[in-house]
Amino acid sequence: MVPKLLVLALEFHQAPLRFGHLTDPSKGLPDSFSTLLSEAGAALAPGNIQQTAAVLGAQPDELREAFLFFVRQTLLSPQAAHYRVLGLQRQCTAEAVKRHHSLLVRMFHPDRMPGDEERSIALTARINAAYQTLRDPQARRRYDSSLPRMSVSGRARGEEREFFRPRDPVKPLFAGARRLPSLPFRGRSAWL
């Protein structure tokens, strides 16, 4: 079975504006996000990525890039809280903090992103900062006290379903816009 987070990552990569709610760090992640992230990481492991990509009708590099784009946009925004950076809920265990840190650092380590070293260093630093705070019980308590109070009643039923659902389709900039007819190319362009 293909993890649905990878399906979402491919859709998000193709049309990120349809999923703008995913990039809002003030919106919570579904309670199941930790499990979904772990499943996606396992499906992208070197021994599994070929089969996963084939089932999704994608190339392995395309699938990996879509997932990295998804994680960068949804978890690693500069305004995101440490819990979101690691893809976790506030009530997560210390073991989950360690596991997610390891998974995300492996994804964004500079050795794995040779053409994008500067960005990967910055992302890895964000992941490490979140880990350093959340792994230490005292630092975590201080950090938690600085965050707004969690609202238990604020959680809506079906939040996972809403997380995966695209919003309104992207509308044209101009309501009356229509497609212009294509013009045949005749000789050299006047712009050259």
mmCIF file of N, CA, C and O in Angstrom, residues 34 82-83 86-105 127-136 140:
data_model
loop_
_atom_site.group_PDB
_atom_site.id
_atom_site.type_symbol
_atom_site.label_atom_id
_atom_site.label_comp_id
_atom_site.label_asym_id
_atom_site.label_seq_id
_atom_site.Cartn_x
_atom_site.Cartn_y
_atom_site.Cartn_z
ATOM 1 N N SER A 34 2.400 11.906 12.362
ATOM 2 C CA SER A 34 3.633 11.221 12.738
ATOM 3 C C SER A 34 3.721 9.855 12.052
ATOM 4 O O SER A 34 4.749 9.497 11.481
ATOM 5 N N HIS A 82 8.547 24.453 16.886
ATOM 6 C CA HIS A 82 9.445 23.294 16.866
ATOM 7 C C HIS A 82 8.699 21.980 16.633
ATOM 8 O O HIS A 82 9.214 21.087 15.961
ATOM 9 N N TYR A 83 7.515 21.855 17.179
ATOM 10 C CA TYR A 83 6.751 20.616 16.994
ATOM 11 C C TYR A 83 6.406 20.415 15.521
ATOM 12 O O TYR A 83 6.521 19.320 14.989
ATOM 13 N N LEU A 86 9.299 19.282 13.308
ATOM 14 C CA LEU A 86 9.561 17.847 13.381
ATOM 15 C C LEU A 86 8.352 17.002 12.978
ATOM 16 O O LEU A 86 8.426 15.773 12.985
ATOM 17 N N GLY A 87 7.243 17.649 12.607
ATOM 18 C CA GLY A 87 6.057 16.909 12.182
ATOM 19 C C GLY A 87 5.361 16.195 13.320
ATOM 20 O O GLY A 87 4.843 15.092 13.148
ATOM 21 N N LEU A 88 5.321 16.821 14.491
ATOM 22 C CA LEU A 88 4.788 16.181 15.689
ATOM 23 C C LEU A 88 3.712 17.029 16.355
ATOM 24 O O LEU A 88 3.592 18.217 16.102
ATOM 25 N N GLN A 89 2.973 16.394 17.241
ATOM 26 C CA GLN A 89 2.009 17.069 18.104
ATOM 27 C C GLN A 89 2.703 17.402 19.424
ATOM 28 O O GLN A 89 3.704 16.799 19.783
ATOM 29 N N ARG A 90 2.137 18.326 20.181
ATOM 30 C CA ARG A 90 2.751 18.718 21.472
ATOM 31 C C ARG A 90 2.834 17.568 22.463
ATOM 32 O O ARG A 90 3.752 17.522 23.269
ATOM 33 N N GLN A 91 1.901 16.673 22.428
ATOM 34 C CA GLN A 91 1.879 15.589 23.403
ATOM 35 C C GLN A 91 2.752 14.396 22.978
ATOM 36 O O GLN A 91 2.682 13.337 23.573
ATOM 37 N N CYS A 92 3.634 14.577 22.008
ATOM 38 C CA CYS A 92 4.465 13.486 21.501
ATOM 39 C C CYS A 92 5.472 13.005 22.557
ATOM 40 O O CYS A 92 5.793 13.720 23.499
ATOM 41 N N THR A 93 5.957 11.811 22.357
ATOM 42 C CA THR A 93 6.935 11.233 23.277
ATOM 43 C C THR A 93 8.351 11.666 22.903
ATOM 44 O O THR A 93 8.598 12.124 21.789
ATOM 45 N N ALA A 94 9.262 11.476 23.832
ATOM 46 C CA ALA A 94 10.676 11.777 23.567
ATOM 47 C C ALA A 94 11.208 10.872 22.457
ATOM 48 O O ALA A 94 12.038 11.296 21.645
ATOM 49 N N GLU A 95 10.726 9.655 22.407
ATOM 50 C CA GLU A 95 11.142 8.721 21.348
ATOM 51 C C GLU A 95 10.693 9.222 19.970
ATOM 52 O O GLU A 95 11.434 9.118 18.989
ATOM 53 N N ALA A 96 9.494 9.772 19.888
ATOM 54 C CA ALA A 96 9.009 10.315 18.617
ATOM 55 C C ALA A 96 9.854 11.508 18.181
ATOM 56 O O ALA A 96 10.153 11.660 16.988
ATOM 57 N N VAL A 97 10.258 12.339 19.117
ATOM 58 C CA VAL A 97 11.121 13.486 18.804
ATOM 59 C C VAL A 97 12.426 12.981 18.191
ATOM 60 O O VAL A 97 12.875 13.469 17.152
ATOM 61 N N LYS A 98 13.014 11.982 18.809
ATOM 62 C CA LYS A 98 14.277 11.417 18.315
ATOM 63 C C LYS A 98 14.102 10.787 16.934
ATOM 64 O O LYS A 98 14.925 10.986 16.039
ATOM 65 N N ARG A 99 13.041 10.031 16.754
ATOM 66 C CA ARG A 99 12.788 9.329 15.492
ATOM 67 C C ARG A 99 12.567 10.319 14.340
ATOM 68 O O ARG A 99 13.134 10.174 13.264
ATOM 69 N N HIS A 100 11.760 11.354 14.593
ATOM 70 C CA HIS A 100 11.476 12.330 13.537
ATOM 71 C C HIS A 100 12.708 13.171 13.210
ATOM 72 O O HIS A 100 12.943 13.506 12.055
ATOM 73 N N HIS A 101 13.467 13.508 14.221
ATOM 74 C CA HIS A 101 14.713 14.247 13.984
ATOM 75 C C HIS A 101 15.613 13.443 13.055
ATOM 76 O O HIS A 101 16.130 13.957 12.064
ATOM 77 N N SER A 102 15.793 12.187 13.369
ATOM 78 C CA SER A 102 16.654 11.322 12.559
ATOM 79 C C SER A 102 16.149 11.222 11.112
ATOM 80 O O SER A 102 16.929 11.343 10.165
ATOM 81 N N LEU A 103 14.856 11.033 10.951
ATOM 82 C CA LEU A 103 14.266 10.921 9.611
ATOM 83 C C LEU A 103 14.472 12.204 8.803
ATOM 84 O O LEU A 103 14.911 12.169 7.649
ATOM 85 N N LEU A 104 14.191 13.341 9.404
ATOM 86 C CA LEU A 104 14.283 14.611 8.685
ATOM 87 C C LEU A 104 15.731 15.008 8.406
ATOM 88 O O LEU A 104 16.027 15.539 7.331
ATOM 89 N N VAL A 105 16.624 14.760 9.330
ATOM 90 C CA VAL A 105 18.031 15.080 9.082
ATOM 91 C C VAL A 105 18.570 14.231 7.942
ATOM 92 O O VAL A 105 19.321 14.720 7.095
ATOM 93 N N ILE A 127 16.002 21.947 11.890
ATOM 94 C CA ILE A 127 15.606 20.643 12.429
ATOM 95 C C ILE A 127 16.384 20.361 13.719
ATOM 96 O O ILE A 127 15.814 19.923 14.727
ATOM 97 N N ASN A 128 17.674 20.645 13.708
ATOM 98 C CA ASN A 128 18.506 20.420 14.894
ATOM 99 C C ASN A 128 18.106 21.329 16.051
ATOM 100 O O ASN A 128 18.112 20.905 17.208
ATOM 101 N N ALA A 129 17.767 22.578 15.762
ATOM 102 C CA ALA A 129 17.341 23.504 16.822
ATOM 103 C C ALA A 129 16.061 22.997 17.483
ATOM 104 O O ALA A 129 15.929 23.033 18.719
ATOM 105 N N ALA A 130 15.117 22.526 16.669
ATOM 106 C CA ALA A 130 13.876 21.979 17.227
ATOM 107 C C ALA A 130 14.176 20.757 18.090
ATOM 108 O O ALA A 130 13.646 20.610 19.198
ATOM 109 N N TYR A 131 15.040 19.904 17.603
ATOM 110 C CA TYR A 131 15.402 18.699 18.346
ATOM 111 C C TYR A 131 16.085 19.039 19.672
ATOM 112 O O TYR A 131 15.754 18.461 20.713
ATOM 113 N N GLN A 132 17.024 19.971 19.641
ATOM 114 C CA GLN A 132 17.757 20.334 20.856
ATOM 115 C C GLN A 132 16.805 20.845 21.941
ATOM 116 O O GLN A 132 16.992 20.553 23.125
ATOM 117 N N THR A 133 15.787 21.585 21.532
ATOM 118 C CA THR A 133 14.825 22.107 22.512
ATOM 119 C C THR A 133 13.893 21.017 23.022
ATOM 120 O O THR A 133 13.642 20.916 24.220
ATOM 121 N N LEU A 134 13.373 20.198 22.115
ATOM 122 C CA LEU A 134 12.346 19.230 22.506
ATOM 123 C C LEU A 134 12.892 17.959 23.146
ATOM 124 O O LEU A 134 12.155 17.242 23.816
ATOM 125 N N ARG A 135 14.160 17.681 22.974
ATOM 126 C CA ARG A 135 14.715 16.450 23.570
ATOM 127 C C ARG A 135 15.041 16.619 25.041
ATOM 128 O O ARG A 135 15.059 15.667 25.798
ATOM 129 N N ASP A 136 15.290 17.838 25.468
ATOM 130 C CA ASP A 136 15.636 18.133 26.864
ATOM 131 C C ASP A 136 14.338 18.462 27.615
ATOM 132 O O ASP A 136 13.670 19.446 27.301
ATOM 133 N N ARG A 140 12.135 21.760 27.020
ATOM 134 C CA ARG A 140 10.820 21.535 26.413
ATOM 135 C C ARG A 140 9.711 22.163 27.245
ATOM 136 O O ARG A 140 8.801 22.785 26.697
#
